[in-house]
Coordinates of C-alpha atoms and ligand atoms in Angstrom, one line a residue:
Chain A
M1 CA -54.0 26.8 -11.3
P2 CA -51.9 30.5 -10.1
G3 CA -53.1 33.3 -10.4
N4 CA -51.3 35.6 -13.1
I5 CA -48.0 37.9 -12.3
W6 CA -49.0 41.7 -11.4
V7 CA -46.1 44.8 -11.1
V8 CA -47.4 48.1 -9.6
A9 CA -46.0 50.3 -12.8
E10 CA -45.2 53.2 -10.5
H11 CA -44.7 56.9 -12.5
W12 CA -42.9 60.0 -11.8
Q13 CA -43.9 63.2 -14.3
G14 CA -45.7 61.2 -16.7
S15 CA -43.2 58.2 -17.1
P16 CA -43.0 54.4 -15.7
T17 CA -39.7 54.9 -13.3
D18 CA -36.7 52.4 -14.1
A19 CA -38.0 50.7 -11.0
A20 CA -41.1 50.0 -12.4
F21 CA -39.3 48.4 -15.7
E22 CA -37.1 46.6 -13.3
A23 CA -39.9 45.0 -11.5
L24 CA -41.3 44.5 -14.9
A25 CA -38.5 42.5 -16.0
L26 CA -38.6 40.2 -13.1
G27 CA -42.5 40.0 -13.7
R28 CA -41.9 38.6 -17.1
E29 CA -39.6 35.8 -16.0
L30 CA -41.8 34.7 -13.5
A31 CA -44.7 35.1 -15.7
D32 CA -43.0 32.8 -18.1
G33 CA -42.1 30.7 -15.4
L34 CA -45.5 30.0 -14.5
G35 CA -47.1 30.2 -17.5
V36 CA -49.2 33.0 -16.5
A37 CA -49.8 36.3 -17.6
L38 CA -47.9 39.5 -16.7
E39 CA -50.4 42.4 -15.9
A40 CA -49.2 45.9 -14.7
V41 CA -51.3 47.7 -12.5
V42 CA -51.4 51.6 -12.8
L43 CA -52.9 53.9 -11.2
G44 CA -53.4 57.4 -11.4
S45 CA -56.3 60.2 -12.7
D46 CA -54.3 60.7 -16.9
T47 CA -52.7 57.2 -17.0
G48 CA -54.0 56.9 -20.9
G49 CA -50.3 57.9 -21.9
L50 CA -48.5 55.3 -20.0
A51 CA -49.8 52.2 -21.8
A52 CA -47.6 52.7 -24.4
A53 CA -44.3 52.7 -22.4
L54 CA -45.7 49.2 -21.1
G55 CA -45.0 46.1 -23.5
A56 CA -43.4 43.8 -20.9
A57 CA -46.5 43.4 -19.8
D58 CA -49.3 41.3 -21.0
R59 CA -52.3 43.8 -20.4
I60 CA -52.3 46.7 -18.2
V61 CA -54.8 46.9 -15.9
A62 CA -55.4 50.6 -15.1
V63 CA -57.8 52.5 -12.4
D64 CA -57.8 56.3 -13.5
H65 CA -59.6 58.4 -10.7
P66 CA -59.2 61.9 -8.9
A67 CA -58.5 60.4 -5.5
L68 CA -55.4 58.3 -7.1
S69 CA -53.9 61.6 -9.0
D70 CA -51.6 62.2 -5.7
P71 CA -49.2 59.9 -4.4
I72 CA -50.7 58.4 -1.4
G73 CA -49.8 55.1 -0.6
D74 CA -53.1 54.5 1.5
V75 CA -55.4 55.1 -1.3
A76 CA -53.2 53.1 -3.6
A77 CA -53.1 50.0 -1.2
R78 CA -56.9 50.2 -1.0
T79 CA -57.7 50.3 -4.6
I80 CA -55.0 47.3 -5.6
A81 CA -56.1 45.4 -2.7
A82 CA -60.2 45.7 -3.8
L83 CA -59.0 44.5 -7.2
A84 CA -56.5 41.5 -5.7
A85 CA -59.3 40.4 -3.9
E86 CA -61.6 39.8 -7.1
R87 CA -58.7 39.0 -9.3
R88 CA -56.3 36.7 -6.9
P89 CA -53.2 37.3 -8.8
E90 CA -50.2 35.2 -7.6
V91 CA -47.5 37.4 -6.5
V92 CA -48.0 41.2 -6.8
L93 CA -44.3 43.0 -7.3
V94 CA -43.6 46.7 -5.8
P95 CA -40.7 48.3 -6.6
I96 CA -38.8 49.7 -3.0
T97 CA -38.9 53.3 -4.0
N98 CA -39.8 56.2 -2.0
L99 CA -42.1 56.8 -4.2
G100 CA -44.0 53.6 -3.6
W101 CA -42.9 52.8 0.4
D102 CA -45.9 53.5 2.1
L103 CA -47.7 50.5 -0.8
I104 CA -44.9 48.3 0.3
G105 CA -46.0 48.2 4.0
L106 CA -49.7 48.8 3.5
L107 CA -50.7 46.4 0.4
P108 CA -50.2 43.3 2.3
A109 CA -51.8 44.6 5.4
R110 CA -55.1 46.0 3.1
I111 CA -55.1 42.3 1.1
G112 CA -54.4 40.2 4.3
C113 CA -51.6 38.7 2.7
P114 CA -47.9 37.7 3.4
M115 CA -45.1 40.1 1.8
V116 CA -41.4 39.4 1.1
N117 CA -39.2 42.5 1.6
F118 CA -35.9 43.2 0.6
V119 CA -36.3 41.1 -3.0
Q120 CA -33.2 40.7 -5.0
D121 CA -34.0 37.6 -6.6
A122 CA -37.0 35.6 -7.8
S123 CA -37.6 32.2 -9.5
V124 CA -40.0 29.6 -10.3
V125 CA -39.0 25.9 -8.6
D126 CA -41.1 23.8 -9.5
G127 CA -44.0 25.7 -10.4
R128 CA -43.8 27.8 -7.2
I129 CA -41.7 30.9 -6.7
E130 CA -38.6 31.4 -4.7
A131 CA -37.9 34.6 -3.5
A132 CA -33.9 35.8 -2.5
S133 CA -34.0 38.4 -0.4
L134 CA -30.7 40.9 1.3
V135 CA -31.8 41.3 5.3
Y136 CA -29.8 42.9 7.8
G137 CA -28.2 45.6 6.2
G138 CA -27.1 43.1 3.4
K139 CA -25.2 41.2 5.7
M140 CA -27.2 38.0 5.1
S141 CA -29.4 36.1 2.2
T142 CA -32.1 34.4 2.5
R143 CA -34.4 32.3 0.3
V144 CA -38.0 32.2 1.0
A145 CA -40.6 29.8 -0.5
V146 CA -43.6 32.5 -1.4
P147 CA -46.6 31.2 -0.4
A148 CA -49.7 30.5 -2.6
G149 CA -51.4 33.9 -4.1
P150 CA -51.8 36.5 -3.5
A151 CA -48.5 37.1 -2.0
V152 CA -46.6 41.1 -2.1
L153 CA -43.3 41.2 -3.2
A154 CA -41.2 44.1 -2.2
V155 CA -38.4 44.4 -4.9
L156 CA -35.2 46.0 -4.1
P157 CA -33.7 48.5 -7.2
G158 CA -31.5 47.0 -9.4
T159 CA -32.5 43.4 -9.5
R160 CA -32.6 43.8 -13.2
P161 CA -31.4 46.0 -15.7
A162 CA -34.2 48.7 -16.8
E163 CA -33.7 48.2 -20.0
A164 CA -35.0 44.4 -19.8
G165 CA -38.7 45.5 -18.6
R166 CA -38.4 48.8 -20.9
I167 CA -40.4 47.4 -24.6
T168 CA -42.9 49.6 -26.4
G169 CA -46.4 48.5 -26.9
P170 CA -48.6 49.0 -26.2
P171 CA -50.7 45.8 -24.8
P172 CA -54.2 45.4 -24.5
V173 CA -55.6 47.5 -21.6
D174 CA -58.5 46.6 -19.0
R175 CA -59.8 50.1 -17.8
V176 CA -61.3 49.2 -14.3
A177 CA -64.1 52.1 -13.1
M178 CA -64.3 51.6 -9.7
D179 CA -65.1 53.9 -6.3
V180 CA -61.8 55.0 -4.6
D181 CA -62.1 56.6 -1.2
P182 CA -60.1 59.3 -1.0
G183 CA -59.0 58.9 2.9
L184 CA -57.7 61.1 5.5
I185 CA -54.2 62.1 4.0
E186 CA -54.2 65.4 1.5
F187 CA -51.2 65.9 -0.3
C188 CA -49.9 69.2 -0.2
G189 CA -47.4 69.4 -3.0
Y190 CA -43.0 68.2 -3.9
R191 CA -40.6 70.7 -2.3
E192 CA -37.3 71.3 -4.3
P193 CA -34.4 71.0 -2.1
E194 CA -32.3 74.3 -1.8
A195 CA -29.5 74.2 -4.1
G196 CA -26.6 76.4 -3.3
D197 CA -24.1 73.7 -2.1
V198 CA -21.9 71.6 -3.9
D199 CA -23.6 69.2 -6.3
I200 CA -22.2 66.1 -5.7
T201 CA -24.2 64.3 -8.7
R202 CA -21.3 66.5 -10.8
Q203 CA -18.2 65.7 -9.4
D204 CA -15.9 63.1 -10.9
V205 CA -13.9 62.3 -7.4
L206 CA -16.3 61.5 -3.9
V207 CA -15.1 61.1 -0.8
A208 CA -18.0 59.2 0.9
I209 CA -18.0 58.9 5.0
G210 CA -20.2 56.7 6.9
R211 CA -20.8 56.3 10.7
G212 CA -16.9 54.8 10.5
I213 CA -15.9 58.4 10.2
G214 CA -16.3 58.9 14.1
G215 CA -17.6 61.7 14.8
Q216 CA -17.8 65.3 13.6
G217 CA -14.2 66.2 13.8
N218 CA -12.4 63.4 11.6
V219 CA -14.8 64.9 8.6
E220 CA -12.2 67.5 8.1
L221 CA -9.7 64.5 7.4
A222 CA -12.1 63.5 4.3
E223 CA -12.4 66.9 3.4
E224 CA -8.4 67.3 3.0
L225 CA -8.4 64.4 1.1
A226 CA -11.2 65.2 -1.4
E227 CA -9.0 68.8 -1.3
L228 CA -5.9 66.4 -2.4
L229 CA -8.1 64.5 -5.1
G230 CA -9.9 66.8 -6.5
G231 CA -13.6 66.3 -5.3
A232 CA -15.8 66.5 -2.9
V233 CA -16.8 65.1 0.3
C234 CA -20.4 63.1 0.4
G235 CA -21.7 60.8 2.8
S236 CA -24.1 57.9 3.9
R237 CA -27.8 58.4 5.8
P238 CA -26.5 58.5 9.4
V239 CA -23.7 61.1 8.6
I240 CA -26.8 63.3 7.4
D241 CA -28.7 62.2 10.4
Q242 CA -26.0 63.4 12.8
G243 CA -25.7 66.9 11.2
W244 CA -21.9 66.0 10.2
L245 CA -23.0 66.8 6.4
P246 CA -25.6 68.5 5.2
M247 CA -28.6 66.9 3.2
S248 CA -27.4 67.9 0.0
R249 CA -24.3 65.4 0.3
Q250 CA -26.7 62.4 1.1
V251 CA -25.9 59.4 -1.6
G252 CA -28.4 56.8 -1.6
K253 CA -32.2 56.1 -1.8
S254 CA -33.4 59.2 -0.3
G255 CA -30.7 61.2 -1.3
H256 CA -28.6 61.4 -4.8
Q257 CA -27.7 59.0 -7.1
V258 CA -24.0 59.7 -8.4
K259 CA -21.6 57.8 -10.8
P260 CA -18.3 59.3 -10.3
K261 CA -14.6 58.3 -11.7
L262 CA -13.4 57.3 -8.3
Y263 CA -15.8 56.8 -5.2
L264 CA -13.7 56.2 -2.0
A265 CA -16.0 54.8 0.5
L266 CA -14.8 55.3 4.1
G267 CA -16.6 53.4 7.0
V268 CA -19.6 53.0 5.2
S269 CA -21.2 49.5 5.6
G270 CA -22.7 49.3 1.9
A271 CA -26.3 49.1 3.4
P272 CA -28.6 48.5 0.2
E273 CA -30.2 51.9 0.6
H274 CA -26.9 53.2 0.3
V275 CA -25.3 51.0 -2.2
E276 CA -28.4 51.8 -4.8
G277 CA -27.2 55.6 -5.2
M278 CA -23.4 54.5 -5.6
R279 CA -23.2 51.1 -7.6
D280 CA -22.7 52.6 -11.3
A281 CA -19.4 54.6 -9.9
E282 CA -16.3 53.9 -12.4
L283 CA -14.2 52.5 -9.5
I284 CA -15.0 52.0 -6.0
I285 CA -12.3 51.8 -3.1
A286 CA -13.3 50.8 0.2
V287 CA -12.1 51.2 3.4
N288 CA -13.7 49.2 6.5
S289 CA -12.8 47.9 9.6
D290 CA -15.1 45.3 9.5
P291 CA -14.1 42.4 6.5
D292 CA -17.7 41.4 6.0
A293 CA -18.9 44.7 5.3
P294 CA -21.1 44.6 2.2
I295 CA -19.4 47.6 0.8
F296 CA -16.7 45.2 -0.1
R297 CA -19.3 43.2 -2.5
V298 CA -19.5 45.9 -4.7
A299 CA -16.3 47.5 -3.9
H300 CA -13.5 47.2 -6.8
Y301 CA -10.5 47.7 -3.8
G302 CA -11.2 47.2 -0.5
V303 CA -8.9 47.8 2.7
G304 CA -10.1 46.1 5.9
A305 CA -8.6 48.5 8.2
D306 CA -9.2 51.6 10.7
L307 CA -9.7 54.6 8.4
L308 CA -8.2 56.6 10.8
D309 CA -5.0 54.8 10.1
V310 CA -5.1 54.8 6.6
V311 CA -6.4 57.8 5.5
P312 CA -3.7 60.1 7.2
E313 CA -1.0 57.6 5.6
L314 CA -2.8 58.4 2.0
I315 CA -3.0 62.4 3.0
D316 CA 0.9 62.1 3.4
R317 CA 1.4 60.5 0.2
L318 CA -0.5 62.4 -2.1
E319 CA 0.9 65.3 0.0
A320 CA 4.2 64.1 -1.0
A321 CA 3.4 63.2 -4.9
G322 CA 3.1 67.0 -5.0
K323 CA -0.8 67.3 -4.9
R324 CA -0.6 70.3 -2.9
Chain B
M1 CA -51.6 65.5 22.4
K2 CA -50.7 62.3 24.0
I3 CA -48.1 59.5 21.8
L4 CA -47.3 56.3 21.9
V5 CA -44.1 55.3 20.3
L6 CA -43.1 51.6 19.5
L7 CA -39.7 50.4 19.7
K8 CA -38.0 47.3 19.1
M9 CA -34.4 45.9 19.1
V10 CA -32.7 44.5 15.9
P11 CA -29.3 42.4 15.5
D12 CA -26.4 45.5 15.4
V13 CA -25.1 44.6 11.6
V14 CA -21.6 46.0 12.8
E15 CA -20.9 42.8 14.9
E16 CA -20.3 39.7 13.0
L17 CA -23.6 37.8 12.3
E18 CA -23.9 33.9 12.1
V19 CA -25.9 31.5 10.5
A20 CA -27.7 29.4 13.4
P21 CA -27.5 25.6 13.1
D22 CA -30.3 25.0 11.0
G23 CA -29.3 27.2 8.5
R24 CA -32.6 29.2 8.8
A25 CA -32.0 32.4 10.8
L26 CA -29.2 34.0 12.5
D27 CA -27.6 32.2 15.4
T28 CA -28.3 34.2 18.0
E29 CA -26.0 32.8 20.8
F30 CA -23.5 36.0 20.0
L31 CA -25.8 38.7 18.9
R32 CA -25.9 41.7 19.8
L33 CA -29.1 43.6 20.2
I34 CA -29.4 47.5 19.8
V35 CA -32.9 49.5 19.1
N36 CA -33.5 50.2 15.8
E37 CA -32.2 53.4 14.5
R38 CA -35.3 54.1 13.1
D39 CA -37.7 53.5 16.5
D40 CA -35.0 55.6 18.2
H41 CA -35.5 58.7 15.8
A42 CA -39.6 58.0 16.3
L43 CA -38.8 58.7 20.1
E44 CA -36.9 61.9 19.4
Q45 CA -39.4 63.1 17.0
A46 CA -42.2 62.1 19.8
L47 CA -40.2 64.4 22.4
L48 CA -39.9 66.9 20.3
L49 CA -43.5 66.9 19.5
R50 CA -44.6 67.0 23.0
E51 CA -42.0 70.1 23.6
D52 CA -44.0 71.8 21.0
A53 CA -47.4 70.8 21.6
G54 CA -47.6 69.5 25.2
G55 CA -49.0 66.1 26.3
E56 CA -47.7 62.8 27.5
V57 CA -45.1 60.2 25.8
V58 CA -45.7 57.1 25.8
V59 CA -43.1 54.2 24.9
A60 CA -44.0 50.5 24.3
G61 CA -41.2 48.5 23.2
L62 CA -41.3 44.6 22.2
D63 CA -40.1 42.1 24.6
A64 CA -36.1 41.3 23.8
P65 CA -32.8 41.0 25.5
E66 CA -31.3 44.5 26.5
V67 CA -34.8 46.1 25.9
D68 CA -35.4 47.2 29.5
D69 CA -32.0 49.3 28.9
V70 CA -33.7 50.6 26.0
L71 CA -36.7 51.4 27.7
F72 CA -35.3 52.8 31.1
S73 CA -32.9 55.2 28.6
A74 CA -36.5 56.5 26.9
L75 CA -37.4 57.1 30.3
A76 CA -34.1 59.2 31.3
K77 CA -34.7 60.9 27.9
G78 CA -38.3 62.3 29.5
A79 CA -40.7 59.5 28.2
D80 CA -43.7 59.7 30.3
R81 CA -44.5 56.0 30.6
A82 CA -42.4 52.9 29.5
I83 CA -44.6 49.9 28.5
K84 CA -42.7 46.0 28.1
L85 CA -44.8 44.1 25.6
T86 CA -44.4 40.0 26.3
G87 CA -45.2 37.0 25.4
F88 CA -44.8 37.0 21.5
P89 CA -44.4 33.3 20.5
E90 CA -40.9 32.1 19.4
G91 CA -40.5 33.2 15.6
S92 CA -43.3 35.6 15.6
G93 CA -43.6 37.2 12.4
A94 CA -43.8 40.9 11.5
P95 CA -48.4 40.3 10.3
A96 CA -48.5 38.2 13.9
V97 CA -46.7 40.5 16.1
A98 CA -48.7 43.8 15.0
G99 CA -51.8 41.4 15.5
M100 CA -51.1 40.8 18.9
V101 CA -50.4 44.3 19.5
A102 CA -53.4 45.9 17.9
G103 CA -55.4 43.5 20.1
T104 CA -53.1 44.2 23.3
L105 CA -53.3 48.1 22.9
P106 CA -57.2 48.5 24.3
S107 CA -56.4 46.6 27.3
I108 CA -53.6 48.6 28.7
D109 CA -54.8 50.9 31.5
G110 CA -55.1 54.4 30.8
L111 CA -53.3 54.1 27.3
L112 CA -56.0 54.8 25.0
P113 CA -57.2 56.9 23.0
V114 CA -53.5 58.1 21.8
D115 CA -53.4 61.0 19.1
L116 CA -50.1 59.7 17.1
I117 CA -48.8 56.7 17.0
L118 CA -45.0 56.6 15.8
T119 CA -42.2 54.0 15.2
G120 CA -39.3 53.8 12.9
C121 CA -40.4 53.7 9.3
Q122 CA -38.7 50.0 8.6
A123 CA -36.1 47.6 10.0
L124 CA -33.2 45.7 8.6
D125 CA -35.0 42.7 9.5
D126 CA -38.1 43.6 8.2
L127 CA -38.3 40.6 5.6
D128 CA -41.7 40.0 6.5
G129 CA -43.3 43.2 6.7
M130 CA -42.9 46.5 8.7
I131 CA -45.0 46.9 12.3
G132 CA -46.1 50.4 11.2
P133 CA -48.3 49.8 8.3
L134 CA -49.1 46.7 9.4
L135 CA -50.6 48.0 13.1
A136 CA -52.2 51.0 10.9
A137 CA -54.5 48.7 8.8
A138 CA -55.2 46.8 12.0
L139 CA -56.3 49.7 13.7
D140 CA -57.8 51.5 11.0
L141 CA -55.8 54.6 11.1
P142 CA -54.3 56.5 8.2
Y143 CA -50.0 56.2 7.8
L144 CA -47.5 57.9 6.1
G145 CA -44.2 56.3 6.1
L146 CA -40.2 57.8 5.5
V147 CA -41.3 61.0 7.6
A148 CA -38.7 63.6 8.2
A149 CA -41.0 66.4 9.5
A150 CA -43.9 66.5 11.6
T151 CA -46.0 69.5 13.1
V152 CA -49.5 69.6 14.7
E153 CA -51.9 71.8 12.9
D154 CA -55.3 72.3 14.1
G155 CA -56.4 68.9 14.9
G156 CA -54.6 67.3 12.3
M157 CA -50.6 66.8 11.3
L158 CA -48.4 68.5 8.3
V159 CA -46.3 65.7 7.7
S160 CA -43.0 65.3 5.0
K161 CA -42.1 62.6 3.5
E162 CA -38.5 61.9 1.6
Y163 CA -38.4 61.3 -1.9
S164 CA -35.2 61.1 -4.0
G165 CA -32.7 63.6 -4.4
G166 CA -33.7 65.9 -1.5
V167 CA -37.1 66.4 -2.9
L168 CA -39.7 66.5 -0.2
G169 CA -43.7 65.9 -0.1
D170 CA -46.1 67.6 2.0
F171 CA -48.9 65.9 3.6
R172 CA -52.0 66.9 5.9
V173 CA -53.3 63.9 7.9
E174 CA -56.3 64.1 10.3
L175 CA -55.6 62.1 13.8
P176 CA -55.4 59.8 15.2
A177 CA -52.8 58.3 12.3
V178 CA -49.8 56.4 12.7
L179 CA -46.2 57.9 11.1
G180 CA -43.4 55.8 10.3
I181 CA -40.2 57.7 10.9
Q182 CA -37.5 58.1 9.0
A183 CA -35.5 60.7 10.7
A184 CA -36.4 62.9 13.7
A185 CA -35.8 66.9 13.3
K186 CA -32.9 66.8 15.6
P187 CA -30.6 63.9 15.8
P188 CA -31.8 61.7 18.8
R189 CA -30.7 63.3 22.0
Y190 CA -27.5 61.7 24.1
V191 CA -28.4 60.7 27.5
P192 CA -25.7 60.5 30.3
I193 CA -25.5 57.0 31.7
A194 CA -26.2 58.6 35.2
K195 CA -29.6 60.0 34.1
V196 CA -30.3 56.1 32.9
R197 CA -28.7 55.1 36.1
Q198 CA -31.3 57.4 37.9
A199 CA -34.5 56.1 35.6
M200 CA -33.9 52.3 36.7
S201 CA -34.0 53.3 40.3
T202 CA -36.8 55.7 40.3
G203 CA -38.8 54.6 37.2
T204 CA -40.6 51.3 36.2
I205 CA -41.1 49.5 33.2
E206 CA -44.7 48.4 33.1
G207 CA -44.9 44.5 31.7
V208 CA -47.9 43.9 30.0
A209 CA -48.9 40.0 28.2
A210 CA -49.9 40.6 24.8
S211 CA -53.0 38.9 24.5
P212 CA -53.2 36.4 21.6
A213 CA -54.6 37.1 18.7
G214 CA -56.0 34.9 15.2
P215 CA -53.7 33.3 12.6
A216 CA -51.7 36.1 10.4
P217 CA -49.8 35.4 7.1
S218 CA -46.5 34.3 7.5
I219 CA -43.7 32.9 5.3
E220 CA -41.2 30.3 5.2
V221 CA -37.2 30.7 5.3
I222 CA -35.9 28.1 3.3
E223 CA -31.8 29.0 3.9
M224 CA -30.2 32.1 5.3
T225 CA -26.5 32.1 4.0
K226 CA -23.6 35.0 4.1
P227 CA -24.2 36.6 0.6
E228 CA -22.0 35.3 -2.2
S229 CA -21.3 38.0 -4.3
A230 CA -20.2 37.6 -8.2
G231 CA -17.4 40.1 -8.0
H232 CA -16.0 40.9 -4.5
A233 CA -13.2 43.8 -4.0
E234 CA -9.7 43.0 -4.5
M235 CA -8.4 43.1 -0.8
I236 CA -5.4 45.3 0.1
T237 CA -3.6 43.8 2.9
G238 CA -0.5 45.2 5.1
S239 CA 0.0 48.1 6.9
P240 CA -1.8 51.0 6.8
S241 CA 1.1 53.0 5.0
E242 CA 1.2 49.7 2.4
A243 CA -2.1 50.0 2.0
A244 CA -2.1 53.9 1.3
A245 CA 0.9 53.5 -1.2
R246 CA -1.7 50.9 -3.1
I247 CA -4.5 52.9 -3.3
A248 CA -2.1 55.9 -4.4
A249 CA -0.6 53.4 -7.1
V250 CA -4.3 52.7 -8.5
L251 CA -5.1 55.8 -9.0
T252 CA -2.5 56.7 -10.7
D253 CA -2.8 54.0 -12.7
R254 CA -6.3 55.0 -13.7
G255 CA -5.4 58.4 -14.6
L256 CA -6.8 60.0 -11.4
L257 CA -4.1 61.6 -10.0
Ligands
FAD401 C1 -36.2 53.9 3.4 C2 -34.6 54.0 3.6 C3 -34.0 55.3 3.1 C4 -32.5 55.0 2.9 N1 -31.7 56.0 2.5 C5 -30.6 56.1 2.4 C6 -29.7 56.8 1.8 O1 -30.1 57.5 1.0 N2 -28.6 56.9 2.0 C7 -27.8 56.0 3.0 O2 -26.4 56.0 3.2 N3 -28.7 55.4 3.8 C8 -30.2 55.5 3.6 N4 -30.8 54.6 4.2 C9 -30.2 54.0 5.7 C10 -29.4 52.8 5.5 O3 -30.5 51.6 5.7 C11 -28.4 52.1 6.7 O4 -28.7 52.5 7.8 C12 -27.1 53.8 6.5 O5 -26.5 53.7 4.8 C13 -25.9 53.0 7.4 O6 -24.8 54.2 7.0 P1 -23.4 53.8 7.6 O7 -23.0 52.5 6.5 O8 -22.7 54.9 7.5 O9 -23.4 53.1 8.7 P2 -23.4 51.8 9.8 O10 -24.1 51.1 8.7 O11 -23.5 51.9 10.8 O12 -21.9 51.4 9.1 C14 -20.8 51.6 9.4 C15 -19.4 51.1 8.9 O13 -18.6 51.6 9.4 C16 -17.1 50.9 9.6 N5 -16.3 51.4 10.7 C17 -16.7 51.7 12.2 N6 -15.5 52.3 12.6 C18 -14.2 52.3 11.4 C19 -13.0 52.8 11.4 N7 -12.5 53.3 12.2 N8 -12.7 52.7 10.0 C20 -13.2 52.0 9.0 N9 -14.1 51.5 9.4 C21 -15.0 51.5 10.5 C22 -18.0 49.4 10.3 O14 -17.7 48.6 10.1 C23 -19.4 49.8 9.7 O15 -19.4 48.8 8.2 C24 -31.7 54.1 4.5 C25 -33.2 53.5 5.2 C26 -34.0 53.4 4.7 C27 -35.1 52.8 5.6

């Protein structure tokens, strides 16, 4: 008999995150497929108010402890591992978010069980769970036979619609009293980014540059194009890491989530961490010299060419059309 | 402060990737390997910490084609010592590798104790685990990942982790600790090829055979394929000027011009 399906229901400012709801929706399918219960694991210091939102689960396993009030993956991993040793879940689904990041790596280590990362889909096949993962920056898919439980599945954002897991409850709550070791890490607080720059989340048109822009010297080209289109320039992580654009312009997992009318991606490969920040744009046009680039799987239109050839032509055309 | 930096090689995904004949892994025949980008940031952060706090930076690379070049270039950038860990059985997963590394470190002459172990917060082939947290658990050290800033502060470190939208979370951690680096405080330094050549002729890479460890959790890949997509972009062909014309036409159609 397989164990239950667990979803780590991460929460931010008093509510479960979208990623938690997405994982619950996936977990629901797996639990139904195996004929076991879906349990939402909730850690914190005051989790009572969360239960009402977690109706997708059959039961909530809640641990409240002062040491769990701060987002310390080390402490969370030890806590869930101790629960898992006792209760033997089949799989533990953990959303891949910055919030839950340390837990993804530490939980399998603390349980001493296997993990499958970058999970994009999962299903029950002949009574066993199979996971599909996106590896190599989105360039390859793998199907993995998930070993008998417990195993940790780290789930990419966007696997299921959050709405599918957002069901009001409250399900029964199993409050677990346990000792929690506060560990050697102390949380000191959050810092908001400095304001002042363009807010890319409010732009209708974004010209996004990736490493393919080639160097700081070519950023101007993107700026010229953005100006002609009445938008702003944003970028992928490497562009920010190189200092070609300020941090405030980063799109993706650790940057901003944007939803412009037009997202023109130049030399962006389309790694999952980037795509999660822009996949909901209304119109996505990508220019990339690699015809296999994953960005072409989310774009509506693609040009498989050197951006340094295409962009100047586009600028000329817009200028000729009287955009300046 | 003594810092160990762990480096691994990963496929360069800008190149074309092919599936091996067995249908379960990448075809390694034409694979071009590069250092994991986040590990390169880990090395840079280590060098920056040494500039501030003094001490020693030791780099350890997992054996793979071209890893010698990466280790020599680390020496050229200023690392004090370079070690190549060899002897991982073919197909070892992340948990097995981490277990072997944890078991091997104590046997390396003059290496332990270290104050800090830095590695990239993730690599794009981390299908079955990440080496940083696995190693931290094996050595029973605290771990923080997604680290974007780290400074030494009496006996510990102040560490900033990235959250979405540019929010940073600040933490204090006791040493020794393992940190998964997302980004160094500065872009990884460039090292001219002449300096790498010099490191090749004057520096050494110490080869260390990793000691076998007990059984580790593993997963079975059934199949690897190029992802099929529900919707694929409509590809615009033709010369750059034809492509530009088509883009402009699409934008006009959508009322965006
Ligand atoms: C925890 C975590 C969080 C992350 N958060 C983010 C995030 O918020 N945002 C983000 O973007 N990334 C993020 N990343 C990094 C992400 O995994 C990728 O490494 C990154 O998105 C790749 O950026 P890129 O597409 O610019 O570079 P690359 O992947 O190097 O791609 C460059 C592309 O440019 C193309 N190209 C090169 N030259 C040309 C040319 N002349 N003309 C046209 N095309 C060209 C190449 O074919 C290639 O596809 C995160 C990673 C981790 C581990």
